[in-house]
Every structure is written in structure tokens, then in C-alpha cells.
Coordinates of C-alpha atoms and ligand atoms in Angstrom, one line a residue:
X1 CA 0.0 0.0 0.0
X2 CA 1.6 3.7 -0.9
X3 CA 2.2 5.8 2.1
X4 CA -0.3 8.3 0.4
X5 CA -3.0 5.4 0.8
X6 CA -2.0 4.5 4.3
X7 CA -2.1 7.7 5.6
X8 CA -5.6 8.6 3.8
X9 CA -7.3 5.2 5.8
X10 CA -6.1 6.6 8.7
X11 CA -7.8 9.9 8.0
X12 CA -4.8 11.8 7.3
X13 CA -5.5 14.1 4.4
X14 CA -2.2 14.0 2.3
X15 CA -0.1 16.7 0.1
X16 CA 2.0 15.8 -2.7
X17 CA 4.8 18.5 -2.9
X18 CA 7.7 17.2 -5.1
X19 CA 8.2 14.0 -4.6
X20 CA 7.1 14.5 -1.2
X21 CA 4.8 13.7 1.1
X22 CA 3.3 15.9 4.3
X23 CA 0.6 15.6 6.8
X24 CA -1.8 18.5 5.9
X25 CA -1.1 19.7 9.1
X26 CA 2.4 20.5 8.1
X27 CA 2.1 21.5 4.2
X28 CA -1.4 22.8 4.1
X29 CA -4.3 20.9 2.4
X30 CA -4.0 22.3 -0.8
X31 CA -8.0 21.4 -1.1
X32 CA -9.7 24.0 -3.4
X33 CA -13.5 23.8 -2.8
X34 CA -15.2 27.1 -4.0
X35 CA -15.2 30.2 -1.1
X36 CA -18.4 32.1 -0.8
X37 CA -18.3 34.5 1.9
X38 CA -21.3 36.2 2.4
X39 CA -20.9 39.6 5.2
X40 CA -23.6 41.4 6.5
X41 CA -23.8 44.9 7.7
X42 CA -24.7 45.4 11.3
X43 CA -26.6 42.3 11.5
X44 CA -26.8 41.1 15.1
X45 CA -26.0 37.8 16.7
X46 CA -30.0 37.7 17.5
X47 CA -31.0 39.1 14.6
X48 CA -31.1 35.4 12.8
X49 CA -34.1 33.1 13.8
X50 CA -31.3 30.0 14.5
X51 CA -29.8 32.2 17.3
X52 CA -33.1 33.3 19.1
X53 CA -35.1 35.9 16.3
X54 CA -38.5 35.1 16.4
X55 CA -40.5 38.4 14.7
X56 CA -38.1 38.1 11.7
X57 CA -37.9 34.8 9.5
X58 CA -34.6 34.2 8.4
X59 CA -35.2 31.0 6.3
X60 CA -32.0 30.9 3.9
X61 CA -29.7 32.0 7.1
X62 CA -31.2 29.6 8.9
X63 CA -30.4 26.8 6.2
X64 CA -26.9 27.4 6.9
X65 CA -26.8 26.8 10.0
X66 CA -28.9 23.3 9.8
X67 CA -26.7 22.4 7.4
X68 CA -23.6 23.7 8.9
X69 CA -21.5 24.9 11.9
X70 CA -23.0 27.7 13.8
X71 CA -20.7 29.9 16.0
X72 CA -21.8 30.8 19.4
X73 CA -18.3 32.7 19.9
X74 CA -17.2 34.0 16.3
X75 CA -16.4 37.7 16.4
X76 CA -15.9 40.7 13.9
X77 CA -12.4 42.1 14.9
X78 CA -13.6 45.5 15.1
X79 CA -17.2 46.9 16.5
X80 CA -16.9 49.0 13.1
X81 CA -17.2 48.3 9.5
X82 CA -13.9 49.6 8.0
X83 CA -11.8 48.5 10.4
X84 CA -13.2 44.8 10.6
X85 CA -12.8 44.5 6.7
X86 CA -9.6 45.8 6.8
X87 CA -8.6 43.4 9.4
X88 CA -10.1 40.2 7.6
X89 CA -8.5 40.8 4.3
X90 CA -5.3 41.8 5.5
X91 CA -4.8 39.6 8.4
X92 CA -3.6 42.9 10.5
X93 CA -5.9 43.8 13.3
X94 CA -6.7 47.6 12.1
X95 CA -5.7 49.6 15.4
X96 CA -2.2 48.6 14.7
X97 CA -2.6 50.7 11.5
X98 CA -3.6 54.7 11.9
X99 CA -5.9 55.6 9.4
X100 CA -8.6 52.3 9.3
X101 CA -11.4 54.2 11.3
X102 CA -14.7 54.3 9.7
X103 CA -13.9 56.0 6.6
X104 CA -15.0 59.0 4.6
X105 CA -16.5 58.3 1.0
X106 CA -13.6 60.3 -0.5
X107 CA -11.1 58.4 1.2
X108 CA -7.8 56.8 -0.1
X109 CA -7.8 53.1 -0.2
X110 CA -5.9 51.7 3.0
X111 CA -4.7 48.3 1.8
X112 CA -1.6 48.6 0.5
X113 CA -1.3 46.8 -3.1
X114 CA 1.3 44.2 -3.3
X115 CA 0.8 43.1 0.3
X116 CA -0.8 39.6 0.6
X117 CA -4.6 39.7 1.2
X118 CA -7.2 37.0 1.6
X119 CA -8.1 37.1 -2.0
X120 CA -4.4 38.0 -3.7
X121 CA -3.7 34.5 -1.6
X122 CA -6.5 32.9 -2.9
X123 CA -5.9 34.0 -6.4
X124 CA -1.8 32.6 -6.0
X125 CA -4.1 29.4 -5.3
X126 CA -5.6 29.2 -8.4
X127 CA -8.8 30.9 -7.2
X128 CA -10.6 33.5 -9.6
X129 CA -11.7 36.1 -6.7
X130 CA -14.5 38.9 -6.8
X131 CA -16.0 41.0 -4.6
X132 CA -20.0 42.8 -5.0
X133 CA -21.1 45.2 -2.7
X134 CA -20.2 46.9 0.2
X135 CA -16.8 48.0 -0.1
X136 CA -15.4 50.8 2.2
X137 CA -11.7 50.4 2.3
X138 CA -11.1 53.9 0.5
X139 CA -10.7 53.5 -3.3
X140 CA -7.7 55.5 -5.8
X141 CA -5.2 58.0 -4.3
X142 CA -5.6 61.1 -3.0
X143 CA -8.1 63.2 -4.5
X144 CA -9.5 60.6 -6.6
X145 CA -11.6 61.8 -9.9
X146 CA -14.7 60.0 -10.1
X147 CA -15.2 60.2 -13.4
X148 CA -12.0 58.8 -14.9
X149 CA -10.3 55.4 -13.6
X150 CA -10.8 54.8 -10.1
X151 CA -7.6 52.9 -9.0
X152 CA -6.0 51.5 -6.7
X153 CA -9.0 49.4 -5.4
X154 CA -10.0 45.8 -5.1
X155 CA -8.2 44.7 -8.4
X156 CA -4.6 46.2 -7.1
X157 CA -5.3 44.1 -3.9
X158 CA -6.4 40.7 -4.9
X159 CA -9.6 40.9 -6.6
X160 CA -10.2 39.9 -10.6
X161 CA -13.7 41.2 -10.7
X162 CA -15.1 43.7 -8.5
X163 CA -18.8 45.7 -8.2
X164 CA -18.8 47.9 -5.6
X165 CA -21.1 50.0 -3.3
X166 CA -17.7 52.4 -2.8
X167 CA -18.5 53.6 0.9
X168 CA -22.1 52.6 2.5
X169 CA -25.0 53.4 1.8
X170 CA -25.6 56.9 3.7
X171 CA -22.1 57.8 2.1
X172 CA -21.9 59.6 -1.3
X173 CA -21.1 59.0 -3.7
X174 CA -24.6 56.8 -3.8
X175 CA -23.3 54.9 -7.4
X176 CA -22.0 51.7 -8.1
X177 CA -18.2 51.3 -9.4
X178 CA -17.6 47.9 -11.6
X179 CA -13.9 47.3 -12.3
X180 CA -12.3 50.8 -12.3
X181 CA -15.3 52.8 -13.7
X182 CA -19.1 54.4 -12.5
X183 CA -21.3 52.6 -13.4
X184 CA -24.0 54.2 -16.0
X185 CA -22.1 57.4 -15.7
X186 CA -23.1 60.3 -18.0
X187 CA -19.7 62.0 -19.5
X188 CA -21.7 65.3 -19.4
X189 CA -22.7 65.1 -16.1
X190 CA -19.1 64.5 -13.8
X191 CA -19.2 63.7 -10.4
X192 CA -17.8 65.8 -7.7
X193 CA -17.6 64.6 -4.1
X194 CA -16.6 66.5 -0.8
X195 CA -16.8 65.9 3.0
X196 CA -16.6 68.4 5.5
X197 CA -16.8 71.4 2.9
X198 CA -20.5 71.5 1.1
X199 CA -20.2 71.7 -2.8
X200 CA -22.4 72.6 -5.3
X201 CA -25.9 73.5 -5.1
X202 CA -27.9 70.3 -4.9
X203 CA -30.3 70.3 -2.0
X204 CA -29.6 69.2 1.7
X205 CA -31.3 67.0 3.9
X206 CA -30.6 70.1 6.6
X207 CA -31.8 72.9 4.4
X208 CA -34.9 71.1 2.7
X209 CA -36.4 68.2 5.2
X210 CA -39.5 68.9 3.1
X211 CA -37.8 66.9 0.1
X212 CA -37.1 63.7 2.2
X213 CA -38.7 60.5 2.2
X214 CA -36.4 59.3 4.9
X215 CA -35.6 61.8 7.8
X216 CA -32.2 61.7 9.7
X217 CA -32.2 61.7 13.7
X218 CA -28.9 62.5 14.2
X219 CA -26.0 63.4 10.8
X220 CA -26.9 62.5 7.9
X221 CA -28.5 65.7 6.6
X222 CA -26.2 66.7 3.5
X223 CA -26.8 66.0 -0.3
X224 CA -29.8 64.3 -1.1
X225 CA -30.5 61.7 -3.1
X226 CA -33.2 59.8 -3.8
X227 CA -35.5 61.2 -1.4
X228 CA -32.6 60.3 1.4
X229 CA -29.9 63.0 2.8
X230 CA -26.6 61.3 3.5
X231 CA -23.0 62.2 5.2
X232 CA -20.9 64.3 2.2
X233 CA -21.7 66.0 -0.9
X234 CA -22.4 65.2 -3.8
X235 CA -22.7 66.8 -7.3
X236 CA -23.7 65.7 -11.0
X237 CA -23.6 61.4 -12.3
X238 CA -27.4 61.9 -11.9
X239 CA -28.1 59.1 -14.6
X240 CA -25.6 57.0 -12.5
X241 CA -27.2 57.1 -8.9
X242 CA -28.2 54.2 -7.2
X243 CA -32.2 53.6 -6.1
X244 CA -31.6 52.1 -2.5
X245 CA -34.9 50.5 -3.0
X246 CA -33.2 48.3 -5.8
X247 CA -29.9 47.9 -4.0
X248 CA -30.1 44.3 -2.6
X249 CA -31.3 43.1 -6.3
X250 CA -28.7 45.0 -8.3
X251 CA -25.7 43.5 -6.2
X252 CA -27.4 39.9 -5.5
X253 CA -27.5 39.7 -9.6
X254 CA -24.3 40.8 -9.8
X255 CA -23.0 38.4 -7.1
X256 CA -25.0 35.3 -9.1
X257 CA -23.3 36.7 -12.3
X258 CA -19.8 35.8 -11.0
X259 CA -21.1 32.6 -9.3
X260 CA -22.1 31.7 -12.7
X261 CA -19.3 33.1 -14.9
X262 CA -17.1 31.5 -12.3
X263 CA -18.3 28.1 -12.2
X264 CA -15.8 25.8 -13.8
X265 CA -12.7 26.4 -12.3
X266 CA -12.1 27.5 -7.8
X267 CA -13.5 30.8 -7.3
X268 CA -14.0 33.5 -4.2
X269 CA -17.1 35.3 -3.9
X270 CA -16.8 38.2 -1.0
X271 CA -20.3 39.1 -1.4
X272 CA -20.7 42.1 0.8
X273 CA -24.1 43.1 1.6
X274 CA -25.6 46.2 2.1
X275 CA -28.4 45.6 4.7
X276 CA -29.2 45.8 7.4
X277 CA -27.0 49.2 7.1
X278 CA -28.6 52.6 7.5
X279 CA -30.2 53.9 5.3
X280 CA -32.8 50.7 5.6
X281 CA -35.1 51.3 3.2
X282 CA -36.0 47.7 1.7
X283 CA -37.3 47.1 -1.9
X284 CA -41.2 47.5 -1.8
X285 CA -41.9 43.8 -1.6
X286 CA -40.5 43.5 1.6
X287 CA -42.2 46.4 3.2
X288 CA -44.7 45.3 6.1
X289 CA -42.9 41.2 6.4
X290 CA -42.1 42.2 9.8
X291 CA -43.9 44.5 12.7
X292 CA -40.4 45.6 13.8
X293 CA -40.8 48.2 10.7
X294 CA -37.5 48.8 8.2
X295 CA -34.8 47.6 10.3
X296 CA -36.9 44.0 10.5
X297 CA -37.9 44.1 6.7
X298 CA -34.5 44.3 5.6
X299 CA -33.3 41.7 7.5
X300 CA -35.9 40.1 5.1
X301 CA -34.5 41.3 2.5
X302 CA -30.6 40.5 3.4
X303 CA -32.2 36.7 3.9
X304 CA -33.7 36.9 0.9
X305 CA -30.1 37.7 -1.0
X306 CA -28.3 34.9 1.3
X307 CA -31.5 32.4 -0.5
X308 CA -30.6 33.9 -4.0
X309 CA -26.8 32.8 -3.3
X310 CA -28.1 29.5 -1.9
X311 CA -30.2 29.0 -5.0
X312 CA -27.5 29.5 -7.6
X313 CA -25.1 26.9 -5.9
X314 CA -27.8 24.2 -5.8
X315 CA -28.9 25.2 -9.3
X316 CA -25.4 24.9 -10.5
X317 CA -24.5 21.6 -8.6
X318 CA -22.0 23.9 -7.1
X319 CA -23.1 23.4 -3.4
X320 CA -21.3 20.1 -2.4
X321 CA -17.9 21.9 -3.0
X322 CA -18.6 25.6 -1.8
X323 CA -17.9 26.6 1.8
X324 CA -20.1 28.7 2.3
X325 CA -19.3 31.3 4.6
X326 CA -21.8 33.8 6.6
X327 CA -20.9 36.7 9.0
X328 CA -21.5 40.5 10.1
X329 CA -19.0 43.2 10.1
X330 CA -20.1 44.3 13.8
X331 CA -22.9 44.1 15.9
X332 CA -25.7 45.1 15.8
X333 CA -27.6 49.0 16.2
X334 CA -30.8 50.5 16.2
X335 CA -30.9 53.7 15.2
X336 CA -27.8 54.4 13.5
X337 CA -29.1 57.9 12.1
X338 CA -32.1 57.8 10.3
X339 CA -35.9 58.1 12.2
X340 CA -36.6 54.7 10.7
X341 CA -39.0 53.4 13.6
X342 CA -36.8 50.6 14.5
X343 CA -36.4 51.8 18.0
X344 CA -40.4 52.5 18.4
X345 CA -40.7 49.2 17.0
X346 CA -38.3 47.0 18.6
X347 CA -40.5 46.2 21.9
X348 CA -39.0 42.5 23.0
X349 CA -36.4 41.6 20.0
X350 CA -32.8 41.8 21.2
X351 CA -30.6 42.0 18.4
X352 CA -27.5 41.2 20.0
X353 CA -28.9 37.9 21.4
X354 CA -27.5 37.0 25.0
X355 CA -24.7 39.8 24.7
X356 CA -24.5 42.9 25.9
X357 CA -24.0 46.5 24.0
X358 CA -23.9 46.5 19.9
X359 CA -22.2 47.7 17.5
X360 CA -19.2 50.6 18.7
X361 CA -19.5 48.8 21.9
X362 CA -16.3 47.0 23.8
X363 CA -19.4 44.9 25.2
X364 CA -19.7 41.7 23.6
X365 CA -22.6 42.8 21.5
X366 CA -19.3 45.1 19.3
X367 CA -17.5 42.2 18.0
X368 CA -19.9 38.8 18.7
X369 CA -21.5 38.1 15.5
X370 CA -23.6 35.3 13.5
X371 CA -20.9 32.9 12.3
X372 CA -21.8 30.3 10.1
X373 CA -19.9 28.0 8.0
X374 CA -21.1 25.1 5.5
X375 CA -19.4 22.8 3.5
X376 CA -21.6 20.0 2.8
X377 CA -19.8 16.2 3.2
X378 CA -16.7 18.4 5.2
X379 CA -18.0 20.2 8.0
X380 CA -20.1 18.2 10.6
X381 CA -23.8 20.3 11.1
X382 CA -23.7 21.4 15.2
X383 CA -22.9 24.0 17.1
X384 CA -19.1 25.3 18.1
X385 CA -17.9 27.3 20.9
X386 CA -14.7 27.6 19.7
X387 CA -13.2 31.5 19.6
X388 CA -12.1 32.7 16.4
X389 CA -12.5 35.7 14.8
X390 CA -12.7 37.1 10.9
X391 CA -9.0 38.1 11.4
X392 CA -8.3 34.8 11.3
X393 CA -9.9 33.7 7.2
X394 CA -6.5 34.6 5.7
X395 CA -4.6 32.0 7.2
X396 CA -7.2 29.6 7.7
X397 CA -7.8 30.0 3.9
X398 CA -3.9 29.8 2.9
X399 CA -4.3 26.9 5.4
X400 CA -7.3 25.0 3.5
X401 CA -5.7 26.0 -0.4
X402 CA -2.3 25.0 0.6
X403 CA -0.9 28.7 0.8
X404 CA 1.3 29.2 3.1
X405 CA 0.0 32.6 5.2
X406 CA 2.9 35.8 5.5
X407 CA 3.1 36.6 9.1
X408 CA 5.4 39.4 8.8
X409 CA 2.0 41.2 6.7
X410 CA -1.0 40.1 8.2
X411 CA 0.5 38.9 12.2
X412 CA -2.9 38.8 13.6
X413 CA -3.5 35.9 11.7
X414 CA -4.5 32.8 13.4
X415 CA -5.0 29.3 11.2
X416 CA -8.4 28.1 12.9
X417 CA -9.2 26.1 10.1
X418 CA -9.6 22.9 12.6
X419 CA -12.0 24.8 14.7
X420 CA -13.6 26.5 11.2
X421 CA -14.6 23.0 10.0
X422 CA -15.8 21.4 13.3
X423 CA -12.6 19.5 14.0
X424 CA -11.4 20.4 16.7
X425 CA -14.2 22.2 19.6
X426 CA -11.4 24.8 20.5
X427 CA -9.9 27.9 18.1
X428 CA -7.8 30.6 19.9
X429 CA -6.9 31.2 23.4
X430 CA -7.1 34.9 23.7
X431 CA -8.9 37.7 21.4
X432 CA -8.4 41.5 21.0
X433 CA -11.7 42.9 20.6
X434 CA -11.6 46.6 19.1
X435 CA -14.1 49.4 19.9
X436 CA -13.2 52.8 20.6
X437 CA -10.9 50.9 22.8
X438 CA -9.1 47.3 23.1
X439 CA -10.4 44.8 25.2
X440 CA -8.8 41.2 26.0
X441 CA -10.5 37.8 25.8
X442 CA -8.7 34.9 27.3
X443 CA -10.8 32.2 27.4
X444 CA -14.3 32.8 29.0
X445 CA -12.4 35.4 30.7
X446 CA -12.8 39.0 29.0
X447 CA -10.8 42.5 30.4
X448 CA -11.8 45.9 29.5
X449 CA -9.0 48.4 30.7
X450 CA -10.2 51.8 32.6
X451 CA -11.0 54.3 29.8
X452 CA -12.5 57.7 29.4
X453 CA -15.6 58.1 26.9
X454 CA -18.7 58.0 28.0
X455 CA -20.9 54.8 28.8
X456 CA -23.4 55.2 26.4
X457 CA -23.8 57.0 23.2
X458 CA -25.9 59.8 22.8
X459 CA -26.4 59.5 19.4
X460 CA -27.5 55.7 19.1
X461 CA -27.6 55.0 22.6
X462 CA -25.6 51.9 22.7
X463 CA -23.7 51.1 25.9
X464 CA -20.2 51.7 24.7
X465 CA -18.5 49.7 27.4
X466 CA -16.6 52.0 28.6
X467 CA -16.2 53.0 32.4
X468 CA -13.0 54.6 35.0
X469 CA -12.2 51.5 36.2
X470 CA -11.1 48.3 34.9
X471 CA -13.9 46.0 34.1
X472 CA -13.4 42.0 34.2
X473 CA -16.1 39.5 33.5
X474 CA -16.4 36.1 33.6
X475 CA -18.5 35.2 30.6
X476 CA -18.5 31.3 31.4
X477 CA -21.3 31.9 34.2
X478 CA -21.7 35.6 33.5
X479 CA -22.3 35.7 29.4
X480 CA -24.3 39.3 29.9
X481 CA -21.4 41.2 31.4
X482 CA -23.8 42.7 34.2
X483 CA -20.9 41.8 37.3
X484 CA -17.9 43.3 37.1
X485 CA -15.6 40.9 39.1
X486 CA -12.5 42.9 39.0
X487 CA -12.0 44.2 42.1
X488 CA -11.8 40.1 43.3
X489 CA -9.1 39.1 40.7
X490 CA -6.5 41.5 41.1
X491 CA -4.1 39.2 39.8
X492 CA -6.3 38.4 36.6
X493 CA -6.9 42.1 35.9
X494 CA -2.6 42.6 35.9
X495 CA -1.9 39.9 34.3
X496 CA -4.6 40.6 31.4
X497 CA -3.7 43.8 31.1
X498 CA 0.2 42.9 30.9
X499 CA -0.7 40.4 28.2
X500 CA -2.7 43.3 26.0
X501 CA -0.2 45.4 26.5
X502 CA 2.3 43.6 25.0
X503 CA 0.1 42.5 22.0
X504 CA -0.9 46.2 21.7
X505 CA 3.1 46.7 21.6
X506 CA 4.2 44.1 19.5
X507 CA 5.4 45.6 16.1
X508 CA 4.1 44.4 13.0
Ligands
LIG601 C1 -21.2 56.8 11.7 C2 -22.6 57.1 11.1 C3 -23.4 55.9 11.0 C4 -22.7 54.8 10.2 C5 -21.3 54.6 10.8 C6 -20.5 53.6 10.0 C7 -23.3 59.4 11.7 C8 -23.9 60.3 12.8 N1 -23.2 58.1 12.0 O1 -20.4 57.9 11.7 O2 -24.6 56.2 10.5 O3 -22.6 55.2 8.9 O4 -20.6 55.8 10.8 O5 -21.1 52.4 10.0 O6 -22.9 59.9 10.7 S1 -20.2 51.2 9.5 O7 -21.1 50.0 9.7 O8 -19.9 51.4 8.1 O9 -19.1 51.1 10.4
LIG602 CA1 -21.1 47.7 9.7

């Protein structure tokens, strides 16, 4: 028998390399099973009817996680968009870079090219790679033009195909970019953006609330378009602006496009949705599927595009090899800046399940998102406990396509890949969750250090986690963070504090 065949009885997945041969362990398993990774916006861990929802059906969400592994401790790596995207492409948590905050719609992109991403690895793996949707890692140089090419961006770091929602959704400019160019942009008509200065003479949100359909209840009250005043300003590509209404079918066709176009060789599909981000303003057929108003019916609507996704693997015979992927970029929020209803409406839904806080919170609610993975035939259906975090896809991925992962680039990095598909119950030993501020998990055991800021915000009324004196909890028989046990670990505090230190100091 060939040692190839010995070691695959004993359940020993095998790599060829040259003549010769390695435990997967060692050289990777150079398996190339299609990637869909499908990232919500804001969603909540109990947002989802498999972790607790019950006045919004999440059907196709739910799918996943009967047919997969469902995460009771995966977490974002920021409580913010822009840094938890930069962190899970890059494999860098984004405090150690200045620069990754929530970004501006004008802003530069912040992943360098050349360094090694998830998809640039995936793509040396023989992967083709896109991305559709939500995009906000800054595209072009400084003071990019609009209305010309719009590079660097996603193809400069990894990606062969990309169709973009360039910031979010309360962000101008409100068009789509494809590859390097607006989309449906009139040459007559340039676009001119600008945040902090106004520009042009389009109508505000602040000067004319008579035109909105959507009213802001705290920002958001610059250009408008349709109907909806957003942060920046925004002038001309009228024939190019986006209908938010639309905005879930445009980039769900889009993302089945590439599924399809993609189907006969390894491909990565970072399908970046826009809901259940602000502005929530669903297409009209989802309007009134919930009594929790807007914020409910586009968690319709984002389980509607998840089904769509669904749908095109089983109608390609794609689903067997596709791990399938789903997550949130933070936690969840309820009003995030337009007067929506969701908070009038909310009554007894918790959208951060069991945790406490939301999204810009050091609370577990920031960072403790749905996490589901599927894989049909490869990862066990149950539930896992096991830590890991988004940080932790690039070299998990480089793991499962037999890359090997650059540590120098992306140090964060940790290969989960046994916890990711249910073989092993335990991931990492320690997590740096990132609010405002850092925060330490070890274990069940989580540390907040003593900060300033205040305890709650005023604008979306999330407790931030924040408080004058250190804060330890002991999530194993305290989940909710209500009792800060501190003061009766003195050791545990210093020590957890030493520890994040150090990681905090650690150069790249
Ligand atoms: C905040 C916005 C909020 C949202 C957030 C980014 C205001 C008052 N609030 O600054 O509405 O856009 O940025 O959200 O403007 S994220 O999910 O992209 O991180
Ligand atoms: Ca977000």
C-alpha cells in the first residue's frame, strides 16, 4: 500500500509537494473547494431566527446553520465596519494601522497593493476572486476623480472582478463602481464629491427636510439623493445614482453573475451586503414582512439575497464543493441615524442575542457576531464554541488552499481552520476585541481596561463599554457582562492587562 493510501485510511488528508509527502497539518491541504463568503452589515447575533429571532424569518440564514456549523463565539475584529474588513483581508488587526477608522466616502484606499490579502492569496491558489457590494476600504489615491479610472482598489489588492457600493450606503457617492469605472455614468454630467466642505448647489437633507422621504435623527443631513440626505456632498452622475430600493437586487444579480461566470474552475465570492446598514429602506416587496418596521424588513430582505446565493449553488450543482461562509462586520444598532422606527418598534427583539452592547461597543454585542460555516460532506452540522474571529480567514484560507500565510503582513492571523470545520471544539486562546478601545479575551475570561468616553452613546444609545475603572467579567457563568468581578481578581486584571499590552506593543 503507498504511504499516500495508508495515511488517507487513517484519516490523514495527504499533500503531494515534489516527490514529497506531508501531513496536511504541516504543508497545508492544498483542497480547493469554492469560497463564498457572504458579510452582513450590522446584522446582530440575535438578529437570525437560529440564534433566538422570532418576529423576523430568516429562512435561507437559517439553512446554513442546519446544514452547517453555527458559531456561538465568532467575532468581527472590530465593533466598526472599516476596520473589521480591513482586518479580515489583510490579516492585520486595524488599530495597529492609523488611518482604518470608519472612513469617509472620498477616502484613499488603505490596503496597500502588493501586500498579501485573503483574496491576492487565494488568487496565487488558483482561485478567480470577486467582490460585490459593500466595499469601504477607501478607493484610488488622494483626490481621486470620479469620473475617470478609479484605481487603486480591489483589483490592485487581490480581486479579478469587482462591483462595488464604494463607501455605505448613507455615504456619497450613492453609485456603483464595476472594475475601475461608474457605473451608468453620463460623461456630461461629472461627479464631484466633498466631505466636511458642502459643494455645489444640490439640496440638503438640513436645508430642505420637506424633500425627504427618509428623515435623519442624528447626521446624515447633507446632499440628497433619492429622497434620502446622506454624510458628504455630492454633485452631477445623476443618470448614475443608485435607487436604495433596488440595491439588494442589483448587487445579488451581480454576485450570481460571477457565481455563474465563475463556475468551472475555484472561485472566491466576498459578497458584501448592504443591509441591514442605514439607510434601511427595503425594496417594496419587503415592506410590512415584519412588525419591527424597516430595520426587520431588511433583515428580510438580506435573507432573501443569502436564499438567491443559496439557490445558484444548488442550481449549478455547485453546493457540495462551496464553503459557504456567513458573518456580520459588527454588531448590531438600532438607530444608526435615520428616524426609521426601528427603535419605536423594537418592543422584545434583542438583536445582540445574549450579549450585551452593539455595534461601537467594547461589550460583547461590538464584536460577537452570527458565524456560520457550511461545507456540505466536510463540516459536521452542530454548534461550536470555539473563539475565532474574521481576522483569522487569511490563514485559515492559505491553510485549506495550501498557501502558506505571510506573518510578517497580516500577524494577527491565526490558522483556525480545525475549529472553522468542526474538527477540533477549541480555536484561539485569547482575542483583541476593538471598539473605541481594546479589550482582551482569554478564554471565557474577558478584560476591559479603565477608559475615558462615555458609557453610552448619545447618538444611538448603545452602551459603549466604557467606564473609569477596569472591568473583568467572567463570561462562562456571567455571558451578559452585568458583574464586574474585578475588584476580586486583582491578579487576573494585571496579568490581562500585561498580556494586552504587550500585544498592543508588539510591532508588525
Ligand atoms: C457613523 C454614522 C453611522 C454609520 C457609521 C458607519 C453618523 C452620525 N453616524 O459615523 O450612521 O454610517 O458611521 O457604519 O454619521 S459602519 O457600519 O460602516 O461602520
Ligand atoms: Ca457595519
Amino acid at each position: 500500500m503507498s504511504v499516500c493510501r495508508w495515511l488517507r485510511l487513517c484519516g490523514v488528508a495527504v499533500v503531494v509537494t515534489a516527490g514529497l509527502v506531508l501531513p496536511a497539518s504541516a504543508a497545508g491541504r492544498a483542497s480547493r473547494p469554492n469560497i463564498v463568503l457572504i458579510y452582513a452589515d450590522d446584522l446582530g447575533y440575535g438578529d437570525i431566527g437560529c440564534q433566538g429571532a422570532t418576529r423576523v424569518k430568516t429562512p435561507h440564514i437559517d439553512r446554513i446553520a442546519r446544514e452547517g456549523l453555527r458559531f456561538t463565539d465568532g467575532h468581527s475584529p472590530s465593533a466598526t465596519c472599516t476596520p473589521s474588513r480591513y482586518a479580515m483581508l489583510t490579516g492585520e488587526y486595524a488599530w495597529r494601522k492609523k488611518g482604518t477608522g470608519v472612513l469617509p466616502g472620498d477616502a484613499r484606499l488603505i490596503i496597500e497593493p502588493g501586500r498579501p490579502t485573503l483574496p491576492s492569496i487565494l488568487q496565487q491558489a488558483g482561485y478567480r476572486t470577486g467582490v460585490v457590494g459593500k466595499w469601504h476600504l477607501g478607493l484610488g489615491t488622494r483626490n481621486l476623480d470620479w469620473n475617470g479610472d478609479i484605481q487603486p482598489g480591489p483589483l490592485e489588492i487581490g480581486f479579478d472582478r469587482c462591483f462595488l457600493i464604494p463607501a455605505t450606503g448613507d455615504r456619497v457617492p450613492c453609485v456603483y463602481v464595476e472594475q475601475r469605472r461608474v457605473v451608468g455614468l453620463d460623461p456630461a454630467d461629472p461627479i464631484q464629491v466633498a466631505f466636511g466642505k458642502p459643494l455645489g448647489s444640490e439640496p440638503t437633507g438640513k436645508a430642505h427636510p420637506e424633500l425627504l422621504k427618509v428623515h435623519p435623527s442624528h447626521g446624515h443631513d447633507m446632499t440628497i439623493v433619492n429622497g434620502i440626505s446622506r454624510i458628504g456632498y455630492m454633485t452631477g452622475g445623476k443618470a448614475a445614482r443608485w435607487v436604495d430600493e433596488d440595491m439588494a437586487d442589483t448587487i445579488t444579480a451581480k454576485a450570481v453573475e460571477f457565481v455563474e461566470q465563475q463556475r468551472d474552475q475555484p472561485f472566491f465570492l466576498f459578497f458584501s451586503l448592504h443591509d441591514i446598514h442605514v439607510p434601511r429602506v427595503p425594496h417594496p416587496r419587503f415592506v410590512g414582512k415584519t412588525d419591527m418596521g424597516p430595520r426587520g424588513d431588511c433583515i428580510v430582505q438580506a435573507d432573501w439575497c443569502v436564499g438567491e446565493i443559496l439557490a445558484a449553488l444548488d442550481r449549478l450543482k455547485l453546493a457540495e464543493n462551496t464553503l459557504v461562509i456567513f458573518s456580520s462586520d459588527n454588531g448590531p444598532v438600532v438607530d444608526d441615524g435615520y428616524k426609521d422606527d426601528a427603535v419605536q418598534k423594537l418592543a422584545d427583539h434583542r438583536p445582540a442575542g445574549p450579549w450585551r452592547g452593539g455595534k461601537y461597543s467594547a461589550f460583547e454585542g461590538g464584536t460577537r457576531v452570527p458565524l456560520l460555516v457550511r461545507w456540505p460532506g466536510k463540516v459536521q452540522p452542530g454548534v461550536s464554541e470555539a473563539l475565532v474571529c474574521q481576522v483569522d480567514f487569511p490563514a485559515s484560507l492559505a491553510a485549506l488552499t495550501g498557501q502558506s500565510w505571510n506573518v510578517e503582513t497580516g500577524p494577527d492571523s491565526v490558522n483556525v481552520l480545525p475549529a472553522l470545520l468542526g474538527e477540533l471544539p477549541a480555536g484561539r486562546d485569547h482575542l483583541v476585541e476593538h471598539a473605541g478601545s481594546l479589550s482582551l479575551r482569554v478564554g471565557t475570561w474577558k478584560f476591559i481596561p479603565a477608559g475615558k468616553g462615555a458609557r453610552v452613546s448619545a447618538n444611538t444609545n448603545t452602551e459603549l463599554g466604557n467606564a473609569p475603572e477596569p472591568q473583568l467579567y467572567d463570561l462562562a457563568s456571567d455571558p451578559g457582562e452585568t458583574t464586574n468581578v474585578a475588584a476580586q481578581h486583582p491578579e487576573r486584571v494585571a496579568e490581562m492587562g500585561r498580556r494586552l499590552e504587550g500585544i498592543r506593543s508588539q510591532a508588525r
